[in-house]
Amino acid sequence: AQSVTQPDIHITVSEGASLELRCNYSYGATPYLFWYVQSPGQGLQLLLKYFSGDTLVQGIKGFEAEFKRSQSSFNLRKPSVHWSDAAEYFCAVDTGTASKLTFGTGTRLQVTL
Amino acid sequence: DGGITQSPKYLFRKEGQNVTLSCEQNLNHDAMYWYRQDPGQGLRLIYYSQIVNDFQKGDIAEGYSVSREKKESFPLTVTSAQKNPTAFYLCASSRPGTGGYNEQFFGPGTRLTVL
């Protein structure tokens, strides 16, 4: 069965610093990959997605992610973090069967001023 | 505006009671999902439905029940058999796109607390 690992439970960065959140997946073929963001007490908002083609995908709010098949990774990046980016971030994988997503356990981002 | 609504936002239940969480979408999506979120555990799938009048168990279906009588609605009942129901519940919907990908849209959630 597919699985998603987000090794960092909590990350703290300074405003203006760069950010990279890690995501590793386990699946034999090329999966469909997603990053979602969740503010406290709210639902999830899609940041970006990868299905095929260019391995560097651009999303909303200045985020990007790179799919690396050799490393089974789909890390999320942002060049300069804003205080409003403080939230919890979830990586998810869809193997294309049964219309289900498998989520990682999330990374909570704290931004210091 | 199209979207997903969940009600109520907060729900309190006494032990031994069944409660029903509402989820409605006007996105014309075929598939709908219920997730449970606990701190440090991410989202876990409870039930999902790909078409009206059909649904399947997810990873943690025990103690929960659903129905899908209308395309727009997918209510979740938390029964007294669910031993630890206090959690944040999220509803989502999707419409399979080209190549079968599955972009899910989420509602704002319902926080259920057992007293």
PDB file of N, CA, C and O in Angstrom, chain A residues 26-101:
ATOM      1  N   SER A  26       5.791   6.302  -0.798  1.00  0.00           N
ATOM      2  CA  SER A  26       6.102   4.927  -1.136  1.00  0.00           C
ATOM      3  C   SER A  26       5.034   4.429  -2.084  1.00  0.00           C
ATOM      4  O   SER A  26       3.856   4.320  -1.702  1.00  0.00           O
ATOM      5  N   TYR A  27       5.443   4.180  -3.325  1.00  0.00           N
ATOM      6  CA  TYR A  27       4.511   3.678  -4.337  1.00  0.00           C
ATOM      7  C   TYR A  27       5.325   3.235  -5.537  1.00  0.00           C
ATOM      8  O   TYR A  27       6.305   3.881  -5.902  1.00  0.00           O
ATOM      9  N   GLY A  28       4.937   2.136  -6.165  1.00  0.00           N
ATOM     10  CA  GLY A  28       5.732   1.558  -7.234  1.00  0.00           C
ATOM     11  C   GLY A  28       5.749   2.344  -8.524  1.00  0.00           C
ATOM     12  O   GLY A  28       6.763   2.413  -9.207  1.00  0.00           O
ATOM     13  N   ALA A  29       4.648   2.938  -8.870  1.00  0.00           N
ATOM     14  CA  ALA A  29       4.570   3.675 -10.130  1.00  0.00           C
ATOM     15  C   ALA A  29       4.604   5.174  -9.836  1.00  0.00           C
ATOM     16  O   ALA A  29       4.831   5.592  -8.706  1.00  0.00           O
ATOM     17  N   THR A  30       4.409   5.977 -10.845  1.00  0.00           N
ATOM     18  CA  THR A  30       4.378   7.422 -10.647  1.00  0.00           C
ATOM     19  C   THR A  30       3.050   7.826 -10.035  1.00  0.00           C
ATOM     20  O   THR A  30       1.999   7.590 -10.627  1.00  0.00           O
ATOM     21  N   PRO A  31       3.074   8.410  -8.871  1.00  0.00           N
ATOM     22  CA  PRO A  31       1.824   8.797  -8.216  1.00  0.00           C
ATOM     23  C   PRO A  31       1.386  10.196  -8.615  1.00  0.00           C
ATOM     24  O   PRO A  31       2.122  10.927  -9.265  1.00  0.00           O
ATOM     25  N   TYR A  32       0.174  10.527  -8.236  1.00  0.00           N
ATOM     26  CA  TYR A  32      -0.275  11.916  -8.298  1.00  0.00           C
ATOM     27  C   TYR A  32      -0.015  12.509  -6.913  1.00  0.00           C
ATOM     28  O   TYR A  32      -0.397  11.913  -5.911  1.00  0.00           O
ATOM     29  N   LEU A  33       0.603  13.665  -6.848  1.00  0.00           N
ATOM     30  CA  LEU A  33       1.072  14.228  -5.583  1.00  0.00           C
ATOM     31  C   LEU A  33       0.475  15.606  -5.341  1.00  0.00           C
ATOM     32  O   LEU A  33       0.302  16.381  -6.294  1.00  0.00           O
ATOM     33  N   PHE A  34       0.209  15.881  -4.078  1.00  0.00           N
ATOM     34  CA  PHE A  34      -0.448  17.132  -3.699  1.00  0.00           C
ATOM     35  C   PHE A  34       0.199  17.705  -2.441  1.00  0.00           C
ATOM     36  O   PHE A  34       0.692  16.964  -1.592  1.00  0.00           O
ATOM     37  N   TRP A  35       0.155  19.017  -2.325  1.00  0.00           N
ATOM     38  CA  TRP A  35       0.431  19.708  -1.070  1.00  0.00           C
ATOM     39  C   TRP A  35      -0.791  20.557  -0.714  1.00  0.00           C
ATOM     40  O   TRP A  35      -1.292  21.319  -1.546  1.00  0.00           O
ATOM     41  N   TYR A  36      -1.231  20.390   0.548  1.00  0.00           N
ATOM     42  CA  TYR A  36      -2.331  21.181   1.080  1.00  0.00           C
ATOM     43  C   TYR A  36      -1.833  21.973   2.286  1.00  0.00           C
ATOM     44  O   TYR A  36      -0.914  21.557   2.986  1.00  0.00           O
ATOM     45  N   VAL A  37      -2.525  23.102   2.571  1.00  0.00           N
ATOM     46  CA  VAL A  37      -2.226  23.895   3.744  1.00  0.00           C
ATOM     47  C   VAL A  37      -3.484  24.051   4.577  1.00  0.00           C
ATOM     48  O   VAL A  37      -4.594  24.144   4.029  1.00  0.00           O
ATOM     49  N   GLN A  38      -3.302  24.050   5.894  1.00  0.00           N
ATOM     50  CA  GLN A  38      -4.434  24.174   6.810  1.00  0.00           C
ATOM     51  C   GLN A  38      -4.122  25.195   7.895  1.00  0.00           C
ATOM     52  O   GLN A  38      -3.162  25.033   8.642  1.00  0.00           O
ATOM     53  N   SER A  39      -4.950  26.231   7.985  1.00  0.00           N
ATOM     54  CA  SER A  39      -4.858  27.169   9.094  1.00  0.00           C
ATOM     55  C   SER A  39      -5.626  26.593  10.277  1.00  0.00           C
ATOM     56  O   SER A  39      -6.519  25.761  10.090  1.00  0.00           O
ATOM     57  N   PRO A  40      -5.312  27.008  11.493  1.00  0.00           N
ATOM     58  CA  PRO A  40      -5.941  26.421  12.687  1.00  0.00           C
ATOM     59  C   PRO A  40      -7.459  26.456  12.626  1.00  0.00           C
ATOM     60  O   PRO A  40      -8.059  27.495  12.365  1.00  0.00           O
ATOM     61  N   GLY A  41      -8.080  25.305  12.868  1.00  0.00           N
ATOM     62  CA  GLY A  41      -9.529  25.214  12.901  1.00  0.00           C
ATOM     63  C   GLY A  41     -10.216  25.341  11.565  1.00  0.00           C
ATOM     64  O   GLY A  41     -11.445  25.491  11.515  1.00  0.00           O
ATOM     65  N   GLN A  42      -9.458  25.254  10.500  1.00  0.00           N
ATOM     66  CA  GLN A  42     -10.021  25.421   9.154  1.00  0.00           C
ATOM     67  C   GLN A  42      -9.878  24.151   8.319  1.00  0.00           C
ATOM     68  O   GLN A  42      -9.238  23.188   8.738  1.00  0.00           O
ATOM     69  N   GLY A  43     -10.486  24.174   7.143  1.00  0.00           N
ATOM     70  CA  GLY A  43     -10.309  23.083   6.203  1.00  0.00           C
ATOM     71  C   GLY A  43      -8.968  23.181   5.491  1.00  0.00           C
ATOM     72  O   GLY A  43      -8.145  24.033   5.812  1.00  0.00           O
ATOM     73  N   LEU A  44      -8.763  22.290   4.523  1.00  0.00           N
ATOM     74  CA  LEU A  44      -7.509  22.261   3.782  1.00  0.00           C
ATOM     75  C   LEU A  44      -7.666  23.001   2.454  1.00  0.00           C
ATOM     76  O   LEU A  44      -8.703  22.903   1.789  1.00  0.00           O
ATOM     77  N   GLN A  45      -6.601  23.697   2.065  1.00  0.00           N
ATOM     78  CA  GLN A  45      -6.567  24.399   0.789  1.00  0.00           C
ATOM     79  C   GLN A  45      -5.445  23.823  -0.056  1.00  0.00           C
ATOM     80  O   GLN A  45      -4.316  23.642   0.423  1.00  0.00           O
ATOM     81  N   LEU A  46      -5.733  23.547  -1.312  1.00  0.00           N
ATOM     82  CA  LEU A  46      -4.727  22.989  -2.202  1.00  0.00           C
ATOM     83  C   LEU A  46      -3.697  24.050  -2.570  1.00  0.00           C
ATOM     84  O   LEU A  46      -4.043  25.132  -3.031  1.00  0.00           O
ATOM     85  N   LEU A  47      -2.412  23.725  -2.369  1.00  0.00           N
ATOM     86  CA  LEU A  47      -1.323  24.621  -2.761  1.00  0.00           C
ATOM     87  C   LEU A  47      -0.855  24.319  -4.178  1.00  0.00           C
ATOM     88  O   LEU A  47      -0.638  25.233  -4.978  1.00  0.00           O
ATOM     89  N   LEU A  48      -0.632  23.041  -4.463  1.00  0.00           N
ATOM     90  CA  LEU A  48      -0.159  22.650  -5.791  1.00  0.00           C
ATOM     91  C   LEU A  48      -0.313  21.152  -5.953  1.00  0.00           C
ATOM     92  O   LEU A  48      -0.575  20.430  -4.996  1.00  0.00           O
ATOM     93  N   LYS A  49      -0.121  20.703  -7.207  1.00  0.00           N
ATOM     94  CA  LYS A  49      -0.296  19.294  -7.522  1.00  0.00           C
ATOM     95  C   LYS A  49       0.658  18.900  -8.646  1.00  0.00           C
ATOM     96  O   LYS A  49       1.052  19.730  -9.471  1.00  0.00           O
ATOM     97  N   TYR A  50       1.006  17.616  -8.665  1.00  0.00           N
ATOM     98  CA  TYR A  50       1.831  17.067  -9.732  1.00  0.00           C
ATOM     99  C   TYR A  50       1.155  15.828 -10.293  1.00  0.00           C
ATOM    100  O   TYR A  50       0.789  14.906  -9.548  1.00  0.00           O
ATOM    101  N   PHE A  51       1.025  15.800 -11.613  1.00  0.00           N
ATOM    102  CA  PHE A  51       0.462  14.627 -12.270  1.00  0.00           C
ATOM    103  C   PHE A  51       1.460  14.012 -13.241  1.00  0.00           C
ATOM    104  O   PHE A  51       1.646  12.800 -13.282  1.00  0.00           O
ATOM    105  N   SER A  52       2.088  14.848 -14.049  1.00  0.00           N
ATOM    106  CA  SER A  52       3.053  14.355 -15.022  1.00  0.00           C
ATOM    107  C   SER A  52       3.749  15.567 -15.619  1.00  0.00           C
ATOM    108  O   SER A  52       3.408  16.714 -15.318  1.00  0.00           O
ATOM    109  N   GLY A  53       4.759  15.301 -16.472  1.00  0.00           N
ATOM    110  CA  GLY A  53       5.410  16.398 -17.167  1.00  0.00           C
ATOM    111  C   GLY A  53       6.497  17.042 -16.341  1.00  0.00           C
ATOM    112  O   GLY A  53       7.256  16.366 -15.644  1.00  0.00           O
ATOM    113  N   ASP A  54       6.570  18.354 -16.404  1.00  0.00           N
ATOM    114  CA  ASP A  54       7.608  19.123 -15.717  1.00  0.00           C
ATOM    115  C   ASP A  54       7.628  18.760 -14.237  1.00  0.00           C
ATOM    116  O   ASP A  54       6.593  18.839 -13.560  1.00  0.00           O
ATOM    117  N   THR A  55       8.798  18.401 -13.741  1.00  0.00           N
ATOM    118  CA  THR A  55       8.889  17.940 -12.352  1.00  0.00           C
ATOM    119  C   THR A  55       8.890  19.076 -11.344  1.00  0.00           C
ATOM    120  O   THR A  55       8.799  18.841 -10.148  1.00  0.00           O
ATOM    121  N   LEU A  56       9.039  20.304 -11.797  1.00  0.00           N
ATOM    122  CA  LEU A  56       8.954  21.463 -10.919  1.00  0.00           C
ATOM    123  C   LEU A  56       7.601  22.126 -11.153  1.00  0.00           C
ATOM    124  O   LEU A  56       7.320  22.594 -12.254  1.00  0.00           O
ATOM    125  N   VAL A  57       6.779  22.130 -10.127  1.00  0.00           N
ATOM    126  CA  VAL A  57       5.434  22.680 -10.270  1.00  0.00           C
ATOM    127  C   VAL A  57       5.281  23.925  -9.418  1.00  0.00           C
ATOM    128  O   VAL A  57       5.814  24.002  -8.308  1.00  0.00           O
ATOM    129  N   GLN A  58       4.551  24.859  -9.949  1.00  0.00           N
ATOM    130  CA  GLN A  58       4.287  26.112  -9.250  1.00  0.00           C
ATOM    131  C   GLN A  58       2.887  26.082  -8.660  1.00  0.00           C
ATOM    132  O   GLN A  58       1.953  25.526  -9.248  1.00  0.00           O
ATOM    133  N   GLY A  59       2.743  26.678  -7.489  1.00  0.00           N
ATOM    134  CA  GLY A  59       1.441  26.713  -6.862  1.00  0.00           C
ATOM    135  C   GLY A  59       1.037  28.121  -6.468  1.00  0.00           C
ATOM    136  O   GLY A  59       1.625  29.094  -6.918  1.00  0.00           O
ATOM    137  N   ILE A  60       0.072  28.179  -5.577  1.00  0.00           N
ATOM    138  CA  ILE A  60      -0.394  29.474  -5.115  1.00  0.00           C
ATOM    139  C   ILE A  60       0.489  29.992  -3.988  1.00  0.00           C
ATOM    140  O   ILE A  60       1.296  29.237  -3.418  1.00  0.00           O
ATOM    141  N   LYS A  61       0.377  31.265  -3.694  1.00  0.00           N
ATOM    142  CA  LYS A  61       1.074  31.908  -2.574  1.00  0.00           C
ATOM    143  C   LYS A  61       2.592  31.830  -2.701  1.00  0.00           C
ATOM    144  O   LYS A  61       3.303  31.893  -1.703  1.00  0.00           O
ATOM    145  N   GLY A  62       3.117  31.671  -3.908  1.00  0.00           N
ATOM    146  CA  GLY A  62       4.556  31.648  -4.113  1.00  0.00           C
ATOM    147  C   GLY A  62       5.248  30.334  -3.810  1.00  0.00           C
ATOM    148  O   GLY A  62       6.480  30.264  -3.781  1.00  0.00           O
ATOM    149  N   PHE A  63       4.494  29.287  -3.583  1.00  0.00           N
ATOM    150  CA  PHE A  63       5.070  27.968  -3.307  1.00  0.00           C
ATOM    151  C   PHE A  63       5.379  27.207  -4.594  1.00  0.00           C
ATOM    152  O   PHE A  63       4.715  27.378  -5.611  1.00  0.00           O
ATOM    153  N   GLU A  64       6.374  26.338  -4.505  1.00  0.00           N
ATOM    154  CA  GLU A  64       6.703  25.412  -5.579  1.00  0.00           C
ATOM    155  C   GLU A  64       7.120  24.081  -4.975  1.00  0.00           C
ATOM    156  O   GLU A  64       7.455  24.004  -3.789  1.00  0.00           O
ATOM    157  N   ALA A  65       7.082  23.045  -5.780  1.00  0.00           N
ATOM    158  CA  ALA A  65       7.508  21.727  -5.324  1.00  0.00           C
ATOM    159  C   ALA A  65       8.176  21.005  -6.474  1.00  0.00           C
ATOM    160  O   ALA A  65       7.837  21.208  -7.644  1.00  0.00           O
ATOM    161  N   GLU A  66       9.117  20.151  -6.126  1.00  0.00           N
ATOM    162  CA  GLU A  66       9.850  19.394  -7.135  1.00  0.00           C
ATOM    163  C   GLU A  66       9.684  17.912  -6.912  1.00  0.00           C
ATOM    164  O   GLU A  66       9.939  17.389  -5.817  1.00  0.00           O
ATOM    165  N   PHE A  67       9.264  17.216  -7.939  1.00  0.00           N
ATOM    166  CA  PHE A  67       9.114  15.775  -7.913  1.00  0.00           C
ATOM    167  C   PHE A  67      10.440  15.137  -8.316  1.00  0.00           C
ATOM    168  O   PHE A  67      10.973  15.422  -9.395  1.00  0.00           O
ATOM    169  N   LYS A  68      10.966  14.290  -7.431  1.00  0.00           N
ATOM    170  CA  LYS A  68      12.211  13.567  -7.731  1.00  0.00           C
ATOM    171  C   LYS A  68      11.922  12.079  -7.615  1.00  0.00           C
ATOM    172  O   LYS A  68      11.863  11.527  -6.504  1.00  0.00           O
ATOM    173  N   ARG A  69      11.798  11.438  -8.767  1.00  0.00           N
ATOM    174  CA  ARG A  69      11.456  10.028  -8.787  1.00  0.00           C
ATOM    175  C   ARG A  69      12.526   9.186  -8.106  1.00  0.00           C
ATOM    176  O   ARG A  69      12.220   8.267  -7.362  1.00  0.00           O
ATOM    177  N   SER A  70      13.796   9.512  -8.339  1.00  0.00           N
ATOM    178  CA  SER A  70      14.896   8.708  -7.798  1.00  0.00           C
ATOM    179  C   SER A  70      14.916   8.721  -6.281  1.00  0.00           C
ATOM    180  O   SER A  70      15.411   7.785  -5.644  1.00  0.00           O
ATOM    181  N   GLN A  71      14.391   9.782  -5.694  1.00  0.00           N
ATOM    182  CA  GLN A  71      14.384   9.907  -4.236  1.00  0.00           C
ATOM    183  C   GLN A  71      12.986   9.699  -3.655  1.00  0.00           C
ATOM    184  O   GLN A  71      12.806   9.811  -2.439  1.00  0.00           O
ATOM    185  N   SER A  72      12.011   9.418  -4.504  1.00  0.00           N
ATOM    186  CA  SER A  72      10.614   9.282  -4.056  1.00  0.00           C
ATOM    187  C   SER A  72      10.220  10.461  -3.180  1.00  0.00           C
ATOM    188  O   SER A  72       9.639  10.303  -2.099  1.00  0.00           O
ATOM    189  N   SER A  73      10.542  11.654  -3.659  1.00  0.00           N
ATOM    190  CA  SER A  73      10.273  12.841  -2.850  1.00  0.00           C
ATOM    191  C   SER A  73       9.478  13.879  -3.627  1.00  0.00           C
ATOM    192  O   SER A  73       9.489  13.898  -4.863  1.00  0.00           O
ATOM    193  N   PHE A  74       8.843  14.736  -2.880  1.00  0.00           N
ATOM    194  CA  PHE A  74       8.045  15.831  -3.457  1.00  0.00           C
ATOM    195  C   PHE A  74       8.093  16.973  -2.438  1.00  0.00           C
ATOM    196  O   PHE A  74       7.130  17.277  -1.757  1.00  0.00           O
ATOM    197  N   ASN A  75       9.247  17.610  -2.349  1.00  0.00           N
ATOM    198  CA  ASN A  75       9.470  18.630  -1.327  1.00  0.00           C
ATOM    199  C   ASN A  75       8.880  19.979  -1.732  1.00  0.00           C
ATOM    200  O   ASN A  75       8.965  20.393  -2.888  1.00  0.00           O
ATOM    201  N   LEU A  76       8.330  20.648  -0.757  1.00  0.00           N
ATOM    202  CA  LEU A  76       7.699  21.961  -0.955  1.00  0.00           C
ATOM    203  C   LEU A  76       8.690  23.055  -0.591  1.00  0.00           C
ATOM    204  O   LEU A  76       9.368  22.960   0.437  1.00  0.00           O
ATOM    205  N   ARG A  77       8.748  24.109  -1.418  1.00  0.00           N
ATOM    206  CA  ARG A  77       9.707  25.182  -1.165  1.00  0.00           C
ATOM    207  C   ARG A  77       9.056  26.540  -1.342  1.00  0.00           C
ATOM    208  O   ARG A  77       8.064  26.695  -2.073  1.00  0.00           O
ATOM    209  N   LYS A  78       9.654  27.511  -0.643  1.00  0.00           N
ATOM    210  CA  LYS A  78       9.269  28.907  -0.836  1.00  0.00           C
ATOM    211  C   LYS A  78      10.509  29.751  -0.587  1.00  0.00           C
ATOM    212  O   LYS A  78      11.186  29.572   0.434  1.00  0.00           O
ATOM    213  N   PRO A  79      10.846  30.663  -1.486  1.00  0.00           N
ATOM    214  CA  PRO A  79      12.098  31.424  -1.356  1.00  0.00           C
ATOM    215  C   PRO A  79      12.115  32.365  -0.159  1.00  0.00           C
ATOM    216  O   PRO A  79      13.155  32.562   0.456  1.00  0.00           O
ATOM    217  N   SER A  80      10.962  32.964   0.171  1.00  0.00           N
ATOM    218  CA  SER A  80      10.916  33.947   1.239  1.00  0.00           C
ATOM    219  C   SER A  80       9.584  33.811   1.973  1.00  0.00           C
ATOM    220  O   SER A  80       8.520  34.101   1.427  1.00  0.00           O
ATOM    221  N   VAL A  81       9.661  33.379   3.221  1.00  0.00           N
ATOM    222  CA  VAL A  81       8.450  33.082   3.982  1.00  0.00           C
ATOM    223  C   VAL A  81       7.865  34.356   4.582  1.00  0.00           C
ATOM    224  O   VAL A  81       8.587  35.237   5.052  1.00  0.00           O
ATOM    225  N   HIS A  82       6.546  34.404   4.588  1.00  0.00           N
ATOM    226  CA  HIS A  82       5.810  35.519   5.189  1.00  0.00           C
ATOM    227  C   HIS A  82       5.148  35.026   6.460  1.00  0.00           C
ATOM    228  O   HIS A  82       4.828  33.841   6.590  1.00  0.00           O
ATOM    229  N   TRP A  83       4.903  35.943   7.402  1.00  0.00           N
ATOM    230  CA  TRP A  83       4.310  35.526   8.677  1.00  0.00           C
ATOM    231  C   TRP A  83       2.971  34.820   8.460  1.00  0.00           C
ATOM    232  O   TRP A  83       2.592  33.917   9.217  1.00  0.00           O
ATOM    233  N   SER A  84       2.256  35.183   7.402  1.00  0.00           N
ATOM    234  CA  SER A  84       0.954  34.574   7.130  1.00  0.00           C
ATOM    235  C   SER A  84       1.062  33.130   6.634  1.00  0.00           C
ATOM    236  O   SER A  84       0.046  32.445   6.501  1.00  0.00           O
ATOM    237  N   ASP A  85       2.282  32.668   6.368  1.00  0.00           N
ATOM    238  CA  ASP A  85       2.463  31.281   5.948  1.00  0.00           C
ATOM    239  C   ASP A  85       2.433  30.304   7.119  1.00  0.00           C
ATOM    240  O   ASP A  85       2.429  29.076   6.917  1.00  0.00           O
ATOM    241  N   ALA A  86       2.416  30.806   8.339  1.00  0.00           N
ATOM    242  CA  ALA A  86       2.343  29.930   9.506  1.00  0.00           C
ATOM    243  C   ALA A  86       1.058  29.118   9.450  1.00  0.00           C
ATOM    244  O   ALA A  86      -0.044  29.677   9.399  1.00  0.00           O
ATOM    245  N   ALA A  87       1.194  27.802   9.429  1.00  0.00           N
ATOM    246  CA  ALA A  87       0.055  26.899   9.261  1.00  0.00           C
ATOM    247  C   ALA A  87       0.583  25.469   9.327  1.00  0.00           C
ATOM    248  O   ALA A  87       1.759  25.240   9.594  1.00  0.00           O
ATOM    249  N   GLU A  88      -0.303  24.525   9.065  1.00  0.00           N
ATOM    250  CA  GLU A  88       0.122  23.132   8.962  1.00  0.00           C
ATOM    251  C   GLU A  88       0.040  22.715   7.495  1.00  0.00           C
ATOM    252  O   GLU A  88      -0.929  23.039   6.804  1.00  0.00           O
ATOM    253  N   TYR A  89       1.041  21.977   7.065  1.00  0.00           N
ATOM    254  CA  TYR A  89       1.161  21.605   5.667  1.00  0.00           C
ATOM    255  C   TYR A  89       1.115  20.082   5.542  1.00  0.00           C
ATOM    256  O   TYR A  89       1.801  19.365   6.270  1.00  0.00           O
ATOM    257  N   PHE A  90       0.296  19.629   4.598  1.00  0.00           N
ATOM    258  CA  PHE A  90       0.113  18.201   4.392  1.00  0.00           C
ATOM    259  C   PHE A  90       0.478  17.817   2.964  1.00  0.00           C
ATOM    260  O   PHE A  90       0.026  18.450   2.011  1.00  0.00           O
ATOM    261  N   CYS A  91       1.260  16.764   2.854  1.00  0.00           N
ATOM    262  CA  CYS A  91       1.550  16.148   1.572  1.00  0.00           C
ATOM    263  C   CYS A  91       0.603  14.960   1.397  1.00  0.00           C
ATOM    264  O   CYS A  91       0.276  14.273   2.382  1.00  0.00           O
ATOM    265  N   ALA A  92       0.152  14.730   0.179  1.00  0.00           N
ATOM    266  CA  ALA A  92      -0.778  13.627  -0.063  1.00  0.00           C
ATOM    267  C   ALA A  92      -0.466  12.962  -1.392  1.00  0.00           C
ATOM    268  O   ALA A  92       0.051  13.595  -2.315  1.00  0.00           O
ATOM    269  N   VAL A  93      -0.799  11.686  -1.492  1.00  0.00           N
ATOM    270  CA  VAL A  93      -0.566  10.921  -2.716  1.00  0.00           C
ATOM    271  C   VAL A  93      -1.841  10.221  -3.152  1.00  0.00           C
ATOM    272  O   VAL A  93      -2.597   9.720  -2.328  1.00  0.00           O
ATOM    273  N   ASP A  94      -2.074  10.218  -4.440  1.00  0.00           N
ATOM    274  CA  ASP A  94      -3.194   9.503  -5.039  1.00  0.00           C
ATOM    275  C   ASP A  94      -2.601   8.538  -6.054  1.00  0.00           C
ATOM    276  O   ASP A  94      -1.926   8.950  -6.991  1.00  0.00           O
ATOM    277  N   THR A  95      -2.841   7.271  -5.853  1.00  0.00           N
ATOM    278  CA  THR A  95      -2.272   6.287  -6.762  1.00  0.00           C
ATOM    279  C   THR A  95      -3.146   6.061  -7.974  1.00  0.00           C
ATOM    280  O   THR A  95      -2.838   5.228  -8.812  1.00  0.00           O
ATOM    281  N   GLY A  96      -4.246   6.783  -8.087  1.00  0.00           N
ATOM    282  CA  GLY A  96      -5.091   6.687  -9.264  1.00  0.00           C
ATOM    283  C   GLY A  96      -6.102   5.572  -9.208  1.00  0.00           C
ATOM    284  O   GLY A  96      -6.808   5.320 -10.172  1.00  0.00           O
ATOM    285  N   THR A  97      -6.184   4.884  -8.086  1.00  0.00           N
ATOM    286  CA  THR A  97      -7.184   3.836  -7.944  1.00  0.00           C
ATOM    287  C   THR A  97      -8.073   4.139  -6.747  1.00  0.00           C
ATOM    288  O   THR A  97      -7.603   4.668  -5.742  1.00  0.00           O
ATOM    289  N   ALA A  98      -9.322   3.820  -6.890  1.00  0.00           N
ATOM    290  CA  ALA A  98     -10.289   3.954  -5.802  1.00  0.00           C
ATOM    291  C   ALA A  98     -10.502   5.391  -5.366  1.00  0.00           C
ATOM    292  O   ALA A  98     -11.138   5.637  -4.352  1.00  0.00           O
ATOM    293  N   SER A  99      -9.971   6.360  -6.108  1.00  0.00           N
ATOM    294  CA  SER A  99     -10.220   7.775  -5.830  1.00  0.00           C
ATOM    295  C   SER A  99      -9.936   8.174  -4.392  1.00  0.00           C
ATOM    296  O   SER A  99     -10.665   8.947  -3.790  1.00  0.00           O
ATOM    297  N   LYS A 100      -8.879   7.657  -3.827  1.00  0.00           N
ATOM    298  CA  LYS A 100      -8.551   7.978  -2.440  1.00  0.00           C
ATOM    299  C   LYS A 100      -7.194   8.654  -2.337  1.00  0.00           C
ATOM    300  O   LYS A 100      -6.283   8.366  -3.110  1.00  0.00           O
ATOM    301  N   LEU A 101      -7.084   9.560  -1.361  1.00  0.00           N
ATOM    302  CA  LEU A 101      -5.810  10.181  -1.048  1.00  0.00           C
ATOM    303  C   LEU A 101      -5.261   9.608   0.242  1.00  0.00           C
ATOM    304  O   LEU A 101      -6.007   9.329   1.181  1.00  0.00           O
TER     305      LEU A 101
END
